[in-house]
Amino acid sequence: MNDQRSPIDRARLAELTGRELGRFADEHPVSAELFSRGQRSLIGGVPMPWMMRWAGGFPPFAARAAGARLTDVDGHEYVDLCLGDTGAMTGHGPPAVLAAVADQGQRGITTMLPTEDAIWVAEELGRRFGVAHWLFTLSATDANRAALRIARQITGRPKVLVFSYCYHGSVDETFAVRGPGGGTVSREGNVGPPADPAQTTVAVEFNDTSQLEAALADRSVACVLAEPAMTNMGIILPDPGYHQALREMTRATGTLLIIDETHTLSAGPGGCTAAWGLEPDMVTAGKAIGSGVASGALGVSGDAVGQMLAQADADYEDTGGVGGTLAGNALSLAAMRATLATVLTAGAYEQMIPLAGRFRRGIEDVIGEAGLGWHVTQLGCRAEYRFEPEPPRNGTQASQAADSALERYFHLHAMNRGVLITPFHNMALMSPVTTGADVDRHTEAFRAAVADLLGRD
Ligand SMILES: Cc1ncc(COP(=O)(O)O)c(C=O)c1O
């Protein structure tokens, strides 16, 4: 909690949050009723535990979502800047993807046979990310799990290096942080870890080249699994030169570099890999690449693929631990092809990225007018505001600066005024069908929330 750094009257914040909670409950009787009914059959009243996190105490139940709008069962229409926490960065149900999915559905959903779409998608991802060989999964989590197995297999090394407070999906090795003494410890809240993370993982702070160099020195690390910019504790950008150092150190120690572009695909059609000229050995992605139809992808560079397939003792064809029955299915590949061909195009980013700039400038103006020492960070079509003056340089700093009471107030205030942002930190995402008016609606809601908080008209 950040009480000392922020000039916020905490009693007023609590009172306003209470007022907004009351309004939310009053205006969402149907969602409240469904949530109550769901308690009897769903764990926590929701189909997936993260959905408990919405700021209203219960989530609005969705009736329909199309484009950049979502309507709940109580009839409220929202400007959706959450976009399924990136799964719907394409906008909900892009018509070309719906048509491709309907068409493929008529011709077979899953057959355990390849389709031509798989080759098209692999070629297109190869063109975007500069990594030639691909396999497909149903989620980014699965792509990351496969990447870690392959990296350990081909290097013969046991450990994985991640950044403290990273998130790469529910991947066991990644729920680790650097402890105060420099050792690797379990992240708080880690549910039933299969092993002490110190056995599987080395966690270092993002943007710290000394820690990185020391951690790679004994060559026990198979791979670094990295978001090019951290996005799951708010956006944390790399220092100038950090990626060059990361690549040089991983190459010098024979450590594979896996870049997870699941969220940083916000930076452009080839994510940060293309935007910043990175040279990963593997790339992982998911969520938006199929417009939210279950999809994930793992790209492996030619060198690593050669090593992978040369090892006769690794069973990739059956129960070696990579793959899944529905992975690479025809429906998923049809959705990915339509998404890449028609939705997440270079032209679309030319609209999406300036909208995130508009979001950033709008919030910066409100912050400046109110004299609040807060800041906004943008990464392509993704932007976030934070409640302290300087951007954090690593996950631990970001974690220590988090202010859940303020977050909740702003999320709830916006939701009550018809705007959704992600229920985790303060992320807003622009789709190809988001408009300037949508962004301005959020800015006005944010302005009103600040005025209420500071007791100004
Ligand atoms: C960077 C990153 N990688 C992977 C994942 C996992 O995605 P999924 O939950 O769709 O498997 C996430 C989810 O938020 C993520 O942020």
XYZ file of C-alpha atoms and ligand atoms in Angstrom:
473
model
C 0.000 0.000 0.000
C 1.100 3.435 -0.912
C -0.590 5.625 1.703
C 2.472 7.793 2.424
C 3.259 8.656 -1.177
C -0.223 9.575 -2.328
C -1.975 12.784 -1.190
C -5.277 10.961 -0.965
C -7.746 11.315 1.881
C -8.205 7.626 2.685
C -11.406 8.140 4.662
C -12.949 9.943 1.712
C -11.714 7.204 -0.630
C -13.405 4.559 1.531
C -16.627 6.581 1.674
C -16.700 7.120 -2.094
C -15.936 3.455 -2.764
C -18.850 2.536 -0.490
C -21.106 4.931 -2.421
C -20.030 3.424 -5.756
C -20.513 -0.132 -4.450
C -24.063 0.783 -3.433
C -24.756 2.255 -6.862
C -23.326 -0.801 -8.600
C -25.471 -3.170 -6.519
C -28.610 -1.063 -7.105
C -28.072 -0.946 -10.859
C -27.175 -4.632 -11.353
C -29.976 -6.687 -9.773
C -29.947 -9.378 -12.466
C -26.180 -9.893 -12.232
C -26.470 -9.966 -8.445
C -29.134 -12.647 -8.666
C -27.055 -14.743 -11.088
C -23.988 -14.353 -8.914
C -25.960 -15.525 -5.926
C -27.336 -18.501 -7.885
C -23.835 -19.285 -9.165
C -22.578 -19.666 -5.591
C -24.382 -23.001 -5.441
C -22.688 -24.559 -8.479
C -19.630 -22.500 -9.426
C -16.517 -22.140 -7.290
C -16.780 -18.580 -5.990
C -19.912 -17.996 -8.077
C -17.942 -17.601 -11.325
C -16.648 -20.026 -13.982
C -13.003 -19.017 -13.477
C -11.681 -17.615 -10.208
C -10.182 -14.433 -11.667
C -13.714 -13.234 -12.422
C -14.209 -12.740 -8.682
C -11.815 -9.810 -8.976
C -14.170 -7.256 -10.558
C -14.454 -4.127 -8.453
C -18.207 -4.254 -7.813
C -17.970 -7.191 -5.413
C -19.574 -9.331 -8.106
C -19.077 -9.166 -11.858
C -21.626 -7.856 -14.318
C -22.813 -10.969 -16.176
C -22.292 -10.537 -19.903
C -25.251 -10.710 -22.274
C -23.362 -9.947 -25.489
C -20.196 -8.324 -26.734
C -19.587 -6.974 -30.221
C -16.803 -4.739 -31.487
C -15.627 -2.450 -28.686
C -18.909 -2.676 -26.734
C -20.236 -5.072 -24.128
C -23.792 -5.253 -22.776
C -24.584 -6.874 -19.449
C -27.697 -8.761 -18.376
C -29.033 -5.631 -16.659
C -28.997 -3.824 -20.000
C -25.988 -1.558 -19.380
C -23.781 -0.971 -22.380
C -20.069 -0.463 -21.727
C -17.186 0.895 -23.746
C -14.915 -2.096 -23.328
C -11.259 -1.159 -22.786
C -10.650 -4.442 -20.938
C -11.313 -6.519 -24.032
C -11.157 -9.831 -22.216
C -7.756 -8.834 -20.755
C -6.317 -8.929 -24.310
C -8.157 -12.006 -25.626
C -10.443 -9.626 -27.530
C -7.830 -6.996 -28.470
C -9.216 -7.499 -31.969
C -12.588 -6.162 -30.805
C -15.269 -8.731 -29.972
C -16.190 -11.037 -32.832
C -14.569 -9.405 -35.865
C -16.906 -10.277 -38.781
C -14.147 -11.912 -40.867
C -13.202 -14.171 -37.962
C -16.819 -15.089 -37.238
C -17.249 -15.998 -40.910
C -14.048 -18.073 -40.957
C -15.043 -19.899 -37.765
C -18.552 -20.599 -39.061
C -17.148 -21.853 -42.334
C -14.533 -24.056 -40.694
C -17.125 -25.359 -38.236
C -19.052 -26.738 -41.204
C -15.911 -28.446 -42.457
C -14.625 -29.958 -39.201
C -13.654 -28.513 -35.852
C -10.951 -30.940 -34.809
C -9.633 -33.943 -36.728
C -6.064 -34.658 -35.512
C -5.012 -33.746 -39.053
C -3.273 -30.592 -40.260
C -5.020 -27.981 -42.405
C -3.472 -25.596 -44.904
C -4.351 -22.748 -42.531
C -1.633 -24.025 -40.171
C 1.041 -23.421 -42.797
C -0.360 -20.000 -43.678
C -0.389 -18.947 -40.019
C 3.126 -20.299 -39.388
C 4.433 -18.463 -42.447
C 2.759 -15.244 -41.353
C 3.999 -15.500 -37.749
C 7.458 -16.315 -39.111
C 7.355 -13.183 -41.252
C 6.235 -11.058 -38.292
C 8.558 -12.428 -35.599
C 11.559 -13.645 -37.616
C 11.315 -17.168 -36.147
C 10.727 -19.829 -38.777
C 9.138 -22.950 -37.216
C 5.881 -23.023 -35.258
C 3.654 -25.349 -33.294
C 0.233 -24.505 -31.960
C -1.464 -24.817 -28.596
C -4.769 -23.722 -27.099
C -3.373 -20.979 -24.890
C -0.312 -18.877 -24.234
C 0.148 -20.823 -20.997
C 0.457 -24.032 -23.000
C 2.879 -22.402 -25.439
C 5.085 -21.310 -22.534
C 4.969 -24.725 -20.894
C 6.043 -26.345 -24.157
C 8.820 -23.786 -24.629
C 10.281 -24.508 -21.184
C 10.239 -28.266 -21.732
C 11.901 -27.953 -25.126
C 14.531 -25.562 -23.749
C 15.429 -27.924 -20.891
C 15.474 -30.884 -23.249
C 17.812 -29.389 -25.833
C 20.203 -27.687 -23.411
C 20.237 -30.489 -20.830
C 20.052 -27.787 -18.138
C 17.536 -27.841 -15.282
C 16.579 -24.239 -14.589
C 14.524 -21.412 -16.000
C 15.228 -17.712 -15.425
C 12.302 -15.326 -15.017
C 11.813 -11.804 -13.735
C 10.363 -11.226 -10.280
C 6.595 -10.689 -10.513
C 6.410 -11.820 -14.111
C 3.286 -13.542 -15.373
C 3.346 -16.084 -18.201
C 0.151 -18.008 -17.461
C -0.244 -20.810 -14.939
C 3.264 -22.141 -15.530
C 4.715 -23.707 -12.372
C 8.297 -22.502 -12.808
C 7.274 -18.855 -13.141
C 5.627 -18.259 -9.749
C 8.926 -17.261 -8.223
C 10.442 -14.010 -7.023
C 13.852 -12.907 -5.875
C 13.795 -12.916 -2.071
C 15.377 -10.220 0.089
C 18.550 -12.316 0.478
C 18.905 -12.773 -3.290
C 17.633 -16.377 -3.347
C 14.610 -17.508 -5.346
C 11.422 -18.018 -3.352
C 7.794 -18.789 -4.072
C 5.638 -15.841 -5.023
C 3.067 -15.060 -2.313
C -0.203 -16.899 -2.849
C 1.351 -19.637 -5.044
C -1.249 -22.438 -4.978
C 0.159 -25.918 -4.375
C 3.582 -25.567 -6.041
C 4.860 -28.970 -7.250
C 8.353 -28.194 -5.975
C 10.210 -25.448 -4.168
C 10.704 -22.868 -6.984
C 14.362 -22.544 -5.928
C 14.859 -25.998 -7.494
C 13.405 -25.055 -10.866
C 13.868 -21.331 -11.235
C 16.164 -18.362 -10.834
C 14.271 -15.107 -10.391
C 16.040 -11.807 -10.988
C 14.804 -8.231 -11.201
C 13.939 -6.875 -14.643
C 16.387 -4.225 -15.884
C 19.218 -5.472 -13.644
C 22.091 -6.700 -15.809
C 24.361 -7.540 -12.841
C 21.811 -9.961 -11.411
C 21.292 -11.441 -14.860
C 24.990 -11.960 -15.468
C 25.474 -13.592 -12.063
C 22.451 -15.869 -12.527
C 23.591 -17.134 -15.938
C 27.245 -17.604 -15.010
C 27.144 -21.237 -13.835
C 25.302 -22.333 -17.014
C 22.578 -24.212 -15.175
C 19.884 -22.048 -16.776
C 18.279 -23.563 -19.878
C 16.388 -20.449 -20.897
C 15.264 -16.984 -19.993
C 11.495 -16.617 -20.320
C 10.857 -12.905 -20.727
C 8.129 -10.505 -21.626
C 10.038 -7.870 -23.615
C 8.328 -5.228 -21.500
C 6.654 -6.466 -18.344
C 2.885 -5.994 -18.548
C 1.379 -7.858 -15.658
C 2.310 -5.468 -12.831
C 1.358 -2.545 -14.987
C 3.652 -1.776 -17.908
C 7.374 -1.747 -17.081
C 9.519 -0.733 -20.021
C 13.074 -1.992 -20.511
C 15.937 0.419 -19.898
C 17.823 1.473 -23.019
C 20.349 -1.273 -23.819
C 18.742 -3.904 -21.573
C 17.657 -6.144 -24.420
C 21.041 -5.972 -26.058
C 22.666 -7.045 -22.799
C 20.096 -9.817 -22.327
C 20.780 -11.199 -25.794
C 24.562 -10.953 -25.440
C 24.580 -12.656 -22.042
C 22.227 -15.436 -23.079
C 24.272 -16.117 -26.219
C 27.559 -16.042 -24.317
C 26.305 -18.664 -21.853
C 24.418 -20.911 -24.304
C 21.106 -19.957 -22.706
C 18.013 -19.878 -24.907
C 15.965 -16.677 -25.019
C 12.185 -17.073 -25.103
C 10.195 -13.895 -25.702
C 6.548 -14.037 -24.613
C 4.592 -11.648 -26.852
C 1.127 -12.531 -25.564
C 0.455 -9.000 -24.272
C 3.240 -7.077 -26.001
C 1.625 -7.833 -29.337
C 0.179 -4.425 -28.465
C 3.438 -2.894 -29.735
C 2.764 -3.718 -33.382
C 2.041 -6.570 -35.801
C 5.245 -8.375 -34.747
C 5.136 -7.310 -31.108
C 8.237 -5.861 -29.473
C 10.342 -8.480 -31.272
C 9.791 -6.695 -34.571
C 9.395 -3.185 -33.167
C 12.696 -3.322 -31.265
C 14.664 -5.721 -33.485
C 14.958 -8.512 -30.893
C 16.425 -11.889 -31.884
C 14.798 -14.539 -29.690
C 15.376 -18.295 -30.003
C 11.701 -18.863 -29.320
C 8.564 -16.700 -29.331
C 5.292 -17.460 -27.585
C 1.890 -15.852 -28.109
C -1.797 -16.462 -27.487
C -5.002 -14.640 -26.528
C -5.625 -12.118 -29.336
C -3.996 -14.077 -32.166
C -7.237 -16.048 -32.577
C -9.549 -13.135 -31.652
C -10.249 -15.020 -28.417
C -10.921 -18.429 -30.012
C -8.648 -20.707 -27.941
C -5.261 -20.324 -29.615
C -1.592 -20.288 -28.735
C 1.612 -20.422 -30.731
C 5.243 -21.297 -30.108
C 7.869 -20.290 -32.655
C 11.291 -21.925 -32.561
C 14.319 -20.676 -34.501
C 16.013 -22.922 -37.060
C 19.013 -23.726 -34.836
C 16.888 -24.774 -31.895
C 14.514 -26.784 -34.090
C 17.464 -28.704 -35.496
C 18.622 -29.617 -31.987
C 15.083 -30.469 -30.956
C 14.403 -32.938 -33.719
C 17.887 -34.501 -33.546
C 17.252 -35.879 -30.064
C 15.727 -39.313 -30.582
C 15.048 -39.774 -26.861
C 12.544 -36.878 -26.795
C 9.066 -38.108 -27.709
C 7.276 -35.263 -29.494
C 4.928 -37.641 -31.291
C 3.114 -39.029 -28.290
C 3.354 -38.706 -24.540
C 6.572 -36.708 -24.134
C 4.768 -33.814 -22.490
C 4.380 -31.384 -25.402
C 1.062 -31.022 -27.221
C -2.595 -31.812 -26.619
C -5.510 -33.425 -28.409
C -7.211 -30.171 -29.375
C -3.999 -28.191 -29.946
C -3.571 -27.022 -33.534
C -7.198 -27.848 -34.302
C -8.776 -26.644 -37.519
C -11.132 -24.130 -35.886
C -8.383 -22.472 -33.910
C -6.137 -22.186 -36.970
C -8.976 -20.772 -39.074
C -9.528 -18.106 -36.405
C -5.803 -17.291 -36.286
C -5.584 -17.024 -40.059
C -8.555 -14.679 -40.294
C -7.266 -12.606 -37.378
C -3.797 -12.177 -38.820
C -4.974 -11.687 -42.394
C -7.765 -9.208 -41.767
C -7.842 -7.848 -38.206
C -4.445 -7.384 -36.520
C -2.938 -5.897 -39.662
C -0.312 -3.178 -39.939
C -3.098 -0.781 -40.946
C -5.105 -1.613 -37.833
C -2.159 -0.745 -35.584
C -1.952 2.641 -37.300
C -5.356 3.364 -35.782
C -4.971 1.545 -32.469
C -1.657 3.007 -31.350
C -2.642 6.682 -31.742
C -5.803 5.924 -29.736
C -3.663 4.706 -26.848
C -1.723 7.965 -27.233
C -5.008 9.851 -26.951
C -5.838 7.840 -23.814
C -2.401 8.621 -22.339
C -2.599 12.357 -23.079
C -6.162 12.573 -21.717
C -5.192 10.986 -18.403
C -1.978 13.013 -18.215
C -4.029 16.211 -18.631
C -6.380 15.244 -15.804
C -3.480 14.275 -13.551
C -1.678 17.517 -14.373
C -4.761 19.722 -13.832
C -5.417 18.041 -10.479
C -1.772 18.364 -9.388
C -1.531 14.631 -8.737
C 1.971 13.215 -9.109
C 0.863 10.175 -11.106
C 1.974 8.927 -14.501
C 0.811 6.980 -17.556
C 2.804 4.440 -19.569
C 1.985 3.369 -23.120
C 3.123 0.327 -25.052
C 1.611 0.486 -28.525
C -2.158 0.125 -28.207
C -1.994 -0.582 -24.450
C -1.770 2.116 -21.778
C -1.909 2.214 -17.981
C -1.975 4.873 -15.317
C -0.196 4.463 -11.989
C -0.453 6.307 -8.711
C 3.136 7.393 -8.252
C 5.369 9.899 -10.052
C 8.030 7.643 -11.525
C 7.535 4.451 -13.529
C 8.818 1.364 -11.688
C 11.894 -0.324 -13.187
C 11.083 -3.819 -12.017
C 8.333 -6.051 -10.701
C 9.235 -5.705 -7.046
C 9.062 -1.907 -7.216
C 5.734 -2.170 -9.027
C 4.386 -4.617 -6.473
C 5.414 -2.408 -3.557
C 3.792 0.646 -5.171
C 0.463 -1.054 -5.893
C -2.540 0.674 -4.354
C -5.471 -1.702 -4.448
C -7.911 0.687 -2.745
C -7.358 3.406 -5.339
C -7.476 0.879 -8.163
C -10.786 -0.444 -6.969
C -12.274 3.005 -6.693
C -11.272 4.018 -10.225
C -12.366 0.729 -11.791
C -15.719 0.838 -10.045
C -16.315 4.519 -10.749
C -15.619 3.914 -14.463
C -17.784 0.778 -14.560
C -20.687 2.712 -13.030
C -20.301 5.223 -15.850
C -20.225 2.652 -18.626
C -16.508 1.990 -19.129
C -14.628 -1.236 -18.416
C -10.887 -1.413 -17.858
C -9.103 -4.599 -16.763
C -9.815 -5.683 -13.203
C -6.061 -6.070 -12.696
C -4.048 -2.833 -12.308
C -5.194 0.023 -14.581
C -4.863 -1.280 -18.115
C -6.776 0.007 -21.124
C -6.489 -1.570 -24.532
C -7.488 -0.191 -27.922
C -9.000 -2.466 -30.574
C -9.225 -1.712 -34.289
C -12.865 -0.692 -33.749
C -12.356 1.471 -30.655
C -13.051 5.151 -31.389
C -11.710 8.456 -30.154
C -15.121 9.071 -28.549
C -14.748 5.793 -26.600
C -11.390 6.948 -25.260
C -12.774 10.380 -24.368
C -15.634 8.766 -22.484
C -13.093 7.038 -20.262
C -11.128 10.276 -19.843
C -14.265 12.114 -18.706
C -15.131 9.307 -16.268
C -11.582 9.454 -14.913
C -11.827 13.254 -14.604
C -15.059 12.907 -12.636
C -13.543 10.232 -10.385
C -10.575 12.485 -9.612
C -12.852 15.466 -8.922
C -14.965 13.368 -6.537
C -11.871 12.075 -4.818
C -10.404 15.523 -4.319
C -13.785 17.046 -3.409
C -13.704 19.458 -6.345
C -16.484 20.308 -8.767
C 2.542 -12.416 -20.867
C 1.549 -13.512 -20.718
N 1.847 -14.731 -21.145
C 0.971 -15.746 -21.041
C -0.254 -15.560 -20.479
C -1.207 -16.690 -20.366
O -2.285 -16.540 -21.204
P -3.483 -17.591 -21.095
O -4.066 -17.406 -19.731
O -4.418 -17.168 -22.170
O -2.913 -18.931 -21.275
C -0.612 -14.295 -19.999
C -1.933 -14.065 -19.386
O -2.258 -13.012 -18.903
C 0.316 -13.251 -20.118
O 0.038 -12.031 -19.668
